[in-house]
Tab-separated table of C-alpha atoms and ligand atoms in Angstrom:
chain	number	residue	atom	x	y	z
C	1	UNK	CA	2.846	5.110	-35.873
C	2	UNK	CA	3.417	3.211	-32.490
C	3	UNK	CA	1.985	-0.006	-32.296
C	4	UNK	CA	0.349	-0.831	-29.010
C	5	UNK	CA	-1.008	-4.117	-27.701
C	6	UNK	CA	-2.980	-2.742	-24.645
C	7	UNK	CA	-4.586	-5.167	-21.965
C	8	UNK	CA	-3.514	-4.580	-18.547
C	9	UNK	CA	-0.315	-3.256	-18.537
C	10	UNK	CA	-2.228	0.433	-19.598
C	11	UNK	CA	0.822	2.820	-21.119
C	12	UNK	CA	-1.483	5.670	-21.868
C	13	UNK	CA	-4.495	6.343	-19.667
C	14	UNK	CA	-7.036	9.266	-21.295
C	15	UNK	CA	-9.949	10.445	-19.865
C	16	UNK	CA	-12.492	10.906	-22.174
C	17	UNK	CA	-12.972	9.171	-25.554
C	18	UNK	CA	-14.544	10.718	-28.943
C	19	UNK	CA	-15.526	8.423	-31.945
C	20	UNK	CA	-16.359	11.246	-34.700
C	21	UNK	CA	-19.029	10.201	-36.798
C	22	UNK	CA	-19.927	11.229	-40.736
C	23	UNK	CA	-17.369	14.660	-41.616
C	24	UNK	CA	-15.817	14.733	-38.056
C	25	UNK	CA	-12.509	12.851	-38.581
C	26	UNK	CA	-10.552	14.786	-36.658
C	27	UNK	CA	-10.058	17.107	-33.703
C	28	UNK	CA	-8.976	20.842	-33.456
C	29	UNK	CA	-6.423	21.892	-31.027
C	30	UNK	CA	-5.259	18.401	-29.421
C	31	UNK	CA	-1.713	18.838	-28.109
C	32	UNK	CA	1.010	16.336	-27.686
C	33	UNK	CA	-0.829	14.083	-30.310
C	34	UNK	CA	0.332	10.799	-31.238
C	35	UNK	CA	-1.393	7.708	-32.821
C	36	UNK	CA	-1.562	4.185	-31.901
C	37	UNK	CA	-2.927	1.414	-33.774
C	38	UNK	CA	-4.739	-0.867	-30.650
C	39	UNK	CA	-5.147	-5.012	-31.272
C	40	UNK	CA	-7.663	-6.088	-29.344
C	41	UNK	CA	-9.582	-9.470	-28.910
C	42	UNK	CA	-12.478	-8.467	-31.248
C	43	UNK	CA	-10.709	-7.517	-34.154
C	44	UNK	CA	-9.127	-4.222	-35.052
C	45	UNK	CA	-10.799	-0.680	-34.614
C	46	UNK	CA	-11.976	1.290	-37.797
C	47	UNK	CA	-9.013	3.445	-37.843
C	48	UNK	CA	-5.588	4.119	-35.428
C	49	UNK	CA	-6.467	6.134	-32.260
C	50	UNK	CA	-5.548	9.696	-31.960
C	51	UNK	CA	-4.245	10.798	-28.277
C	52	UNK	CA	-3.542	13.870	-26.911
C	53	UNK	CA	-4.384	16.629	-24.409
C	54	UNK	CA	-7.355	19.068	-25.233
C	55	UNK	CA	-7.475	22.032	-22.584
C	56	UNK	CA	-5.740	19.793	-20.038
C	57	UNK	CA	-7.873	16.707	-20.698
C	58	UNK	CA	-6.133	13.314	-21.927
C	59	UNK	CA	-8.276	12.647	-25.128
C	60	UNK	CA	-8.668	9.137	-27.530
C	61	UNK	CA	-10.208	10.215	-30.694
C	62	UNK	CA	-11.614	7.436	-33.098
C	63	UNK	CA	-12.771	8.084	-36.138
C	64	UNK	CA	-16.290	5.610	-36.734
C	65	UNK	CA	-15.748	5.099	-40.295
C	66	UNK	CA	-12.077	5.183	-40.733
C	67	UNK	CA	-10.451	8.533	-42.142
C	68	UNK	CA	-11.347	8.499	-45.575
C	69	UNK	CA	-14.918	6.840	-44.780
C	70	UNK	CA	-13.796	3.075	-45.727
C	71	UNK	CA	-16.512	1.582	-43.411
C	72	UNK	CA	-20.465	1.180	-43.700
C	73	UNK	CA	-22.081	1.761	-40.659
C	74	UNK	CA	-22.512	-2.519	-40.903
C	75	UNK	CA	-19.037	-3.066	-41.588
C	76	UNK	CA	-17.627	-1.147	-38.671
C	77	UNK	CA	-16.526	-3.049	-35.890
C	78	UNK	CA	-18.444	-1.406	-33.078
C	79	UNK	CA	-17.120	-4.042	-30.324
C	80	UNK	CA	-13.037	-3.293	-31.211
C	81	UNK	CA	-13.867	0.701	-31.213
C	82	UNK	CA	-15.275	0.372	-27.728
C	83	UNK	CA	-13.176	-2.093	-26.362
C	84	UNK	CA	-9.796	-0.216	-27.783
C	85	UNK	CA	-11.344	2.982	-26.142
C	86	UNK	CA	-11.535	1.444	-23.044
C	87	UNK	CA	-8.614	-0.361	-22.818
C	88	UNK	CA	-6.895	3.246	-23.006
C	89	UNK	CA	-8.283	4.042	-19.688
C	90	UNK	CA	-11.396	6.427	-20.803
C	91	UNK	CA	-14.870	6.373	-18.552
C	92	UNK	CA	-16.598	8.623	-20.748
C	93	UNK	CA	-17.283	8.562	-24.558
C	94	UNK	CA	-19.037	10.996	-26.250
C	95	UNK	CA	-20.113	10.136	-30.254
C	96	UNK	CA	-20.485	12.767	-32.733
C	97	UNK	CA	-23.362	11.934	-35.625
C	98	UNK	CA	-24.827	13.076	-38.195
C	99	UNK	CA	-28.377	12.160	-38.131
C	100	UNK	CA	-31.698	13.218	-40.389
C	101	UNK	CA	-34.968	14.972	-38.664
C	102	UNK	CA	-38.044	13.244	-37.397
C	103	UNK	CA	-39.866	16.674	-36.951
C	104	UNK	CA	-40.253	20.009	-38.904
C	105	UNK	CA	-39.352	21.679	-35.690
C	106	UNK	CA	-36.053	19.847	-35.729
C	107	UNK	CA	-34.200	21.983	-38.544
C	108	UNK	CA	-30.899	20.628	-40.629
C	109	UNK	CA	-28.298	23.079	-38.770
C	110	UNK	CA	-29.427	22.275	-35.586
C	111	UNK	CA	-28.174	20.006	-32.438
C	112	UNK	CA	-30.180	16.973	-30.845
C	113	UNK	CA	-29.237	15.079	-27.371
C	114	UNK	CA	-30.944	11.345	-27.867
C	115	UNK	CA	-31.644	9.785	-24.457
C	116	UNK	CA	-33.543	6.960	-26.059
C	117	UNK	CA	-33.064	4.507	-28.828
C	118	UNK	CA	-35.160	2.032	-31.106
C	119	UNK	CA	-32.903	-0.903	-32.650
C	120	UNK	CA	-33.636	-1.873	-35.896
C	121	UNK	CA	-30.673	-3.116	-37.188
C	122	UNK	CA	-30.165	-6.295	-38.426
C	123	UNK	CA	-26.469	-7.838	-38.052
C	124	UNK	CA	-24.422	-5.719	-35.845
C	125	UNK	CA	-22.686	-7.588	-33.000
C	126	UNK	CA	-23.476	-6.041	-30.460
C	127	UNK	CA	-22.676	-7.562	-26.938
C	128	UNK	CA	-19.009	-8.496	-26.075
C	129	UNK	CA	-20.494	-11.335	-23.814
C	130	UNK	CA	-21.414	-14.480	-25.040
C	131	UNK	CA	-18.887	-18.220	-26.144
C	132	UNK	CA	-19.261	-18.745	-22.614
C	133	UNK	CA	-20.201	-15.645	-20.183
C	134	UNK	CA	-23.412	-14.275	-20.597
C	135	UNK	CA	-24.391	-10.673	-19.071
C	136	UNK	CA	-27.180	-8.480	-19.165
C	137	UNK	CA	-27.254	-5.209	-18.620
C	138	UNK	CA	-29.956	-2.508	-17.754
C	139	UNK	CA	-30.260	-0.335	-20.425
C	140	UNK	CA	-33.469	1.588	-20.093
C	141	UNK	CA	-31.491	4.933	-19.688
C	142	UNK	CA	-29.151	3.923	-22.282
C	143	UNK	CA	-27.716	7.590	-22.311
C	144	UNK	CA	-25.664	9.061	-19.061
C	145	UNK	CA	-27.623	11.870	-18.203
C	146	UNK	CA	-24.823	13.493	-16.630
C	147	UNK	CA	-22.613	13.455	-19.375
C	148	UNK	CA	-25.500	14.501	-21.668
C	149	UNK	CA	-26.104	17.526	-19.518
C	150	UNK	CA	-22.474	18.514	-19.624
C	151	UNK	CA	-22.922	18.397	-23.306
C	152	UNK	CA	-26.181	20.173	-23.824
C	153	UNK	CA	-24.643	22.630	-21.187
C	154	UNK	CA	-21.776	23.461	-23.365
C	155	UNK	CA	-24.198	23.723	-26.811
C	156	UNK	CA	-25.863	26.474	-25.735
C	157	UNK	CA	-22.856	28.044	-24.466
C	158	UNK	CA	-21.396	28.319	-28.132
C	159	UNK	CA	-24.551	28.996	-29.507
C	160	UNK	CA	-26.200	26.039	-30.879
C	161	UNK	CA	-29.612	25.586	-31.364
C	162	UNK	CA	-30.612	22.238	-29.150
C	163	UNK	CA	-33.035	19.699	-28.401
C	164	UNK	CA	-32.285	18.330	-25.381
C	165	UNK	CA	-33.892	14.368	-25.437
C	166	UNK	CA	-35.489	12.503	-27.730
C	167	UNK	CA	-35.445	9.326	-29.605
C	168	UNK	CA	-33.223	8.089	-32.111
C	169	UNK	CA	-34.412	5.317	-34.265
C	170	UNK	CA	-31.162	3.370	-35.483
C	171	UNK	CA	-31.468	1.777	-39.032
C	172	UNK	CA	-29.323	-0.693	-40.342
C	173	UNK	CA	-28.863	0.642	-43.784
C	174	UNK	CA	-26.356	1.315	-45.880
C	175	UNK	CA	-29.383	2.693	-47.914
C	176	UNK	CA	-31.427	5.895	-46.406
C	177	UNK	CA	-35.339	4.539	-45.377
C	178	UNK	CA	-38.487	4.557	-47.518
C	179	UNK	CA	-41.298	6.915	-46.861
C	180	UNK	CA	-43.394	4.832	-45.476
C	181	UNK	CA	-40.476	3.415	-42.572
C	182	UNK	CA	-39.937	7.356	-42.762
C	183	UNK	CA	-43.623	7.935	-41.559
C	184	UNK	CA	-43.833	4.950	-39.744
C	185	UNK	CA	-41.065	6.360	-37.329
C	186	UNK	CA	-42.936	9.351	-37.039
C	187	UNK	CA	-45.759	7.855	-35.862
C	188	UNK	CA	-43.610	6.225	-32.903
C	189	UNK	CA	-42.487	9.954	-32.458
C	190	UNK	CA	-39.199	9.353	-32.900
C	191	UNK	CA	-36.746	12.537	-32.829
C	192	UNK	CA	-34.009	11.605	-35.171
C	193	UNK	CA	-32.743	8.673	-37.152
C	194	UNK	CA	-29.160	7.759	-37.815
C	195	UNK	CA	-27.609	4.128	-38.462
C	196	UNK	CA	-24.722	3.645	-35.892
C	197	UNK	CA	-25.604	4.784	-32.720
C	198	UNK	CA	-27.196	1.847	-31.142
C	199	UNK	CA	-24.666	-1.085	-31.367
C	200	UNK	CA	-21.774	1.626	-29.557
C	201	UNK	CA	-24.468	2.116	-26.802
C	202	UNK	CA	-25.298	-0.677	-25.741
C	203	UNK	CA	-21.313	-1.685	-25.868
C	204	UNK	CA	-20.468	1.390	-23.619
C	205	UNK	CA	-22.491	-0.071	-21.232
C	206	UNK	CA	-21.164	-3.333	-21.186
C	207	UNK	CA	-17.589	-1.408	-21.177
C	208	UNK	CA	-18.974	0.655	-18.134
C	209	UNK	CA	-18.609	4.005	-19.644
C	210	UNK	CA	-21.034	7.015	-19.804
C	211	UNK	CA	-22.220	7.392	-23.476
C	212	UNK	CA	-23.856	10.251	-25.092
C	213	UNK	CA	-24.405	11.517	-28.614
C	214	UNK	CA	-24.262	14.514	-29.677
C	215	UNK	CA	-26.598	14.169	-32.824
C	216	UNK	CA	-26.044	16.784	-36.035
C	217	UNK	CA	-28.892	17.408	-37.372
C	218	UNK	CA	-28.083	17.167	-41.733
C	219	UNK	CA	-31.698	16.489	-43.234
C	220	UNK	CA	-34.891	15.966	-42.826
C	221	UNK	CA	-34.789	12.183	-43.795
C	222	UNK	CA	-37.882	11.912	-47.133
C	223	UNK	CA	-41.095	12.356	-45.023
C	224	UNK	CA	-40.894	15.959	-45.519
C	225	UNK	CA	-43.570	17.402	-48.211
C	226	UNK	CA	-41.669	20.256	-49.063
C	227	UNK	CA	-38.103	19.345	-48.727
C	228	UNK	CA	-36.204	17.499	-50.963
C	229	UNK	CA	-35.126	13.766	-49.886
C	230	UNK	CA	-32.128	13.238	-48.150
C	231	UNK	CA	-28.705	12.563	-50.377
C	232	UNK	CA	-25.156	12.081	-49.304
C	233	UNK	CA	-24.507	15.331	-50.904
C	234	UNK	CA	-26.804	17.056	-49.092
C	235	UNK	CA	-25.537	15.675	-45.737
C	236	UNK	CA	-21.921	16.350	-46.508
C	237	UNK	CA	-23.457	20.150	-47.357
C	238	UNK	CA	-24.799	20.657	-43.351
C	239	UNK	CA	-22.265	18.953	-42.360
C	240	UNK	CA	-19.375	21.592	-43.771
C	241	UNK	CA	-21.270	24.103	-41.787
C	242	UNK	CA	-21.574	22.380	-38.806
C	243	UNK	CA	-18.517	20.416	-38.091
C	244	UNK	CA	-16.842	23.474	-36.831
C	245	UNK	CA	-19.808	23.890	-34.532
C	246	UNK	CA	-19.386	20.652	-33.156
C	247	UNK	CA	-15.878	21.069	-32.505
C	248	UNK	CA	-16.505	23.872	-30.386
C	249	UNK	CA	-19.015	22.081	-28.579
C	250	UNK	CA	-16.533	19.219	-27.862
C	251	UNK	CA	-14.080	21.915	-26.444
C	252	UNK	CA	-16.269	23.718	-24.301
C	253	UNK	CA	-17.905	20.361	-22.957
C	254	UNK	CA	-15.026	18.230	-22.256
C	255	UNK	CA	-13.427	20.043	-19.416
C	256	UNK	CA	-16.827	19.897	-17.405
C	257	UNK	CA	-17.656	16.348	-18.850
C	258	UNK	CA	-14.156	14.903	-17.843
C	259	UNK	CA	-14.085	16.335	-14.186
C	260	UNK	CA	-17.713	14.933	-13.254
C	261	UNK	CA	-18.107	12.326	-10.750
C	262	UNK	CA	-18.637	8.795	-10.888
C	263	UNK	CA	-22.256	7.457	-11.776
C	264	UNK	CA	-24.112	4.078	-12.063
C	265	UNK	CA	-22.725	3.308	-16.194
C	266	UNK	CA	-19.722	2.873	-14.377
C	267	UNK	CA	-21.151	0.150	-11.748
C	268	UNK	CA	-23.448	-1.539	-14.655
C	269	UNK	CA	-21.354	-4.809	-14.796
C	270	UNK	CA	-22.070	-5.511	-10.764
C	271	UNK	CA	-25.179	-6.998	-11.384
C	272	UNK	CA	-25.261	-8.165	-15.033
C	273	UNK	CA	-22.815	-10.790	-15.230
C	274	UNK	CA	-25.166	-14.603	-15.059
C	275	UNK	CA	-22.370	-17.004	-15.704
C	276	UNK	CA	-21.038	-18.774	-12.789
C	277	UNK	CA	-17.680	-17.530	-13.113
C	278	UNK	CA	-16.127	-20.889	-12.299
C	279	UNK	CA	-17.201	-21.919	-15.711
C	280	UNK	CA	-16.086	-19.527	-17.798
C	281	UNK	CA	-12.973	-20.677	-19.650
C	282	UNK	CA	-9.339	-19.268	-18.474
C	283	UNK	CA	-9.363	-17.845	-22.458
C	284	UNK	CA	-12.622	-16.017	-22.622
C	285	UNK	CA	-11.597	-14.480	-19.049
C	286	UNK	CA	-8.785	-13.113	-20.064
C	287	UNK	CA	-10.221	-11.686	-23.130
C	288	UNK	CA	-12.984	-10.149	-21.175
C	289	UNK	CA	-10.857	-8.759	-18.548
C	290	UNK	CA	-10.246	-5.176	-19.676
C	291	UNK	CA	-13.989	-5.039	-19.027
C	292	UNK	CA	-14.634	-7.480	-16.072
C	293	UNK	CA	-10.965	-6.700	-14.344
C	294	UNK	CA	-12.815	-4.292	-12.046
C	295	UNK	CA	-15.280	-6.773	-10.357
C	296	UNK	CA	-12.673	-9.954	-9.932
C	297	UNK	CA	-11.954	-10.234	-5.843
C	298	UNK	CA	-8.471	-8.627	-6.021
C	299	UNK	CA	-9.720	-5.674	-7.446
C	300	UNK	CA	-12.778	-5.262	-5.043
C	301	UNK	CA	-15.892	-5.607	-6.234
C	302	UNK	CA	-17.748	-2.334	-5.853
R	1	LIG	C1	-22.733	9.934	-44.678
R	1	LIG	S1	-24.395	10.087	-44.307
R	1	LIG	C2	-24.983	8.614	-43.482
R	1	LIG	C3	-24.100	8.159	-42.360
R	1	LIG	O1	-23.938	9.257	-41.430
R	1	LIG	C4	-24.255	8.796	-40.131
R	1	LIG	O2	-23.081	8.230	-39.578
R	1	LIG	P1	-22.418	8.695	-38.195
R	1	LIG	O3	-23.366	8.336	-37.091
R	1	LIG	O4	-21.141	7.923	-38.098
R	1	LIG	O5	-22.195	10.185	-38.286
R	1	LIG	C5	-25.319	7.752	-40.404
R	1	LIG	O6	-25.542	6.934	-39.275
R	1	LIG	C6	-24.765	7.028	-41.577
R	1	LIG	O7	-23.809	6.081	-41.215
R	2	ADE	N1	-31.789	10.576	-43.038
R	2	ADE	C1	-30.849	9.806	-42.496
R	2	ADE	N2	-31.062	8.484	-42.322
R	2	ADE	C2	-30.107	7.721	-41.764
R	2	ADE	N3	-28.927	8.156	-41.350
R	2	ADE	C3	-28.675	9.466	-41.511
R	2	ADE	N4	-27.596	10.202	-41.199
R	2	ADE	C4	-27.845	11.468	-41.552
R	2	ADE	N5	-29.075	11.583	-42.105
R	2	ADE	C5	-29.608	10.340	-42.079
């Protein structure tokens, strides 16, 4: 496996990134594949990162949990996935998910586009700013709704069913909700509720990439009266039926996803960054500058 220290001297450039959630650990028909194994300032990514060409598109797959599914969604270093990702070149990164129901009209089988969130997790870090630079970025849209329309274009294209919007309530588990958080979220009117989407989010953001999820539905969570409660089994279950579906989806949605313009995640440092830059220290600049490279003077800042 080659062994890659990537910072600004970028060997590889892809296009589009694709961290596979729960049963997506890898992708069909990727040509030219090879894997590197990125070091980066936060730590090291869940798993080595699989590149290659997908229909003429420059792809860096990641798998969220590892292959083999070594990580907890609150062991998996969400800040070294995204900032790995990046530092490969992408501007777009889709996530793949499993997720439970919120509503009976939301069926396990089906296909769900978040465009909102609600955090509730407890200790995920979740900003790559802080020891020293301090940004804040808007994140009321916290989905591109470009590359979510590219997505939901493509679903119904190979026949999915799909929701397009909706929220998804992010838990911090390991362990699936009570009833009562279970009806509690559906009194907010949540759509679906998963337990890693958040924390990549809001990181895409501060990375300056379009996110968007494309959200598997597996269960209907334990509110349901008539259904049984959700179990890993019966996850992994939906999710053998639907992974190829997914995979489909990616391929049909990544040529039109990869050619679109450029939009506003990819401006959303301009603004955001507080710290007068004078006093942020040579070290933490340079470990920041895959993401901040863009806005220093020499570059041009947008
Ligand atoms: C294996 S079922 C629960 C697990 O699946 C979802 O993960 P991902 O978003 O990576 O597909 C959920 O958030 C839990 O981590
Ligand atoms: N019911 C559920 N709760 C949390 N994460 C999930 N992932 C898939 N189903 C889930």
């Amino acid at each position: 496996m080659a062994m890659i220290k990537v910072r600004r001297g970028r060997a590889w450039q892809a296009d589009v990134g694709i961290i596979g959630g729960s049963g997506l650990y890898d992708l069909d028909g990727l040509r030219q594949v090879k894997e590197v194994s990125v070091r980066t300032p936060f730590g090291a990514p869940s798993d080595a990162v699989v590149l290659g060409e997908l229909d003429g598109v420059r792809i860096a797959f990641l798998s969220r949990h590892g292959r083999g599914h070594t990580r907890s969604p609150s062991e998996i270093n969400y800040r070294a996935n995204v900032y790995a990702l990046k530092s490969l070149g992408i501007r777009r990164l889709i996530s793949v998910s499993a997720v439970g129901s919120m509503k009976e009209s939301i069926k396990p089988g089906h296909v769900v586009f978040p465009d909102q969130f609600i955090d509730l997790t407890k200790q995920r870090e979740s900003t790559f700013f802080e020891g020293g630079a301090v940004a804040h970025v808007a994140f009321g849209e916290p989905i591109c709704p470009s590359l979510a329309s590219h997505l939901s274009s493509a679903a119904h294209s190979v026949g999915a069913t799909a929701h397009g919007g909706g929220t998804y309530v992010c838990i911090e588990g390991p362990q699936f909700s009570t009833k009562a958080e279970s009806r509690l979220y559906r009194q907010w009117g949540v759509s679906v509720i998963g337990m890693t989407n958040l924390p990549e989010a809001k990181l895409a953001r501060e990375a300056e990439l379009c996110y968007a999820t494309i959200a598997l539905v597996t269960d209907y969570d334990c509110w349901h009266e008539t259904e049984e409660p959700v179990t890993v089994e019966a996850i992994l279950a939906t999710l053998r039926q639907n992974v190829a579906l997914a995979k489909r989806l990616l391929r049909a949605s990544i040529p039109s996803a990869a050619a679109g313009g450029e939009c506003a995640c990819q401006r959303a440092l301009r603004e955001a960054i507080v710290t007068d830059p004078a006093r942020i220290p040579a070290a933490l600049r340079r470990k920041l500058a895959v993401l901040t490279d863009r806005l220093s003077p020499a570059k041009g800042k947008r």
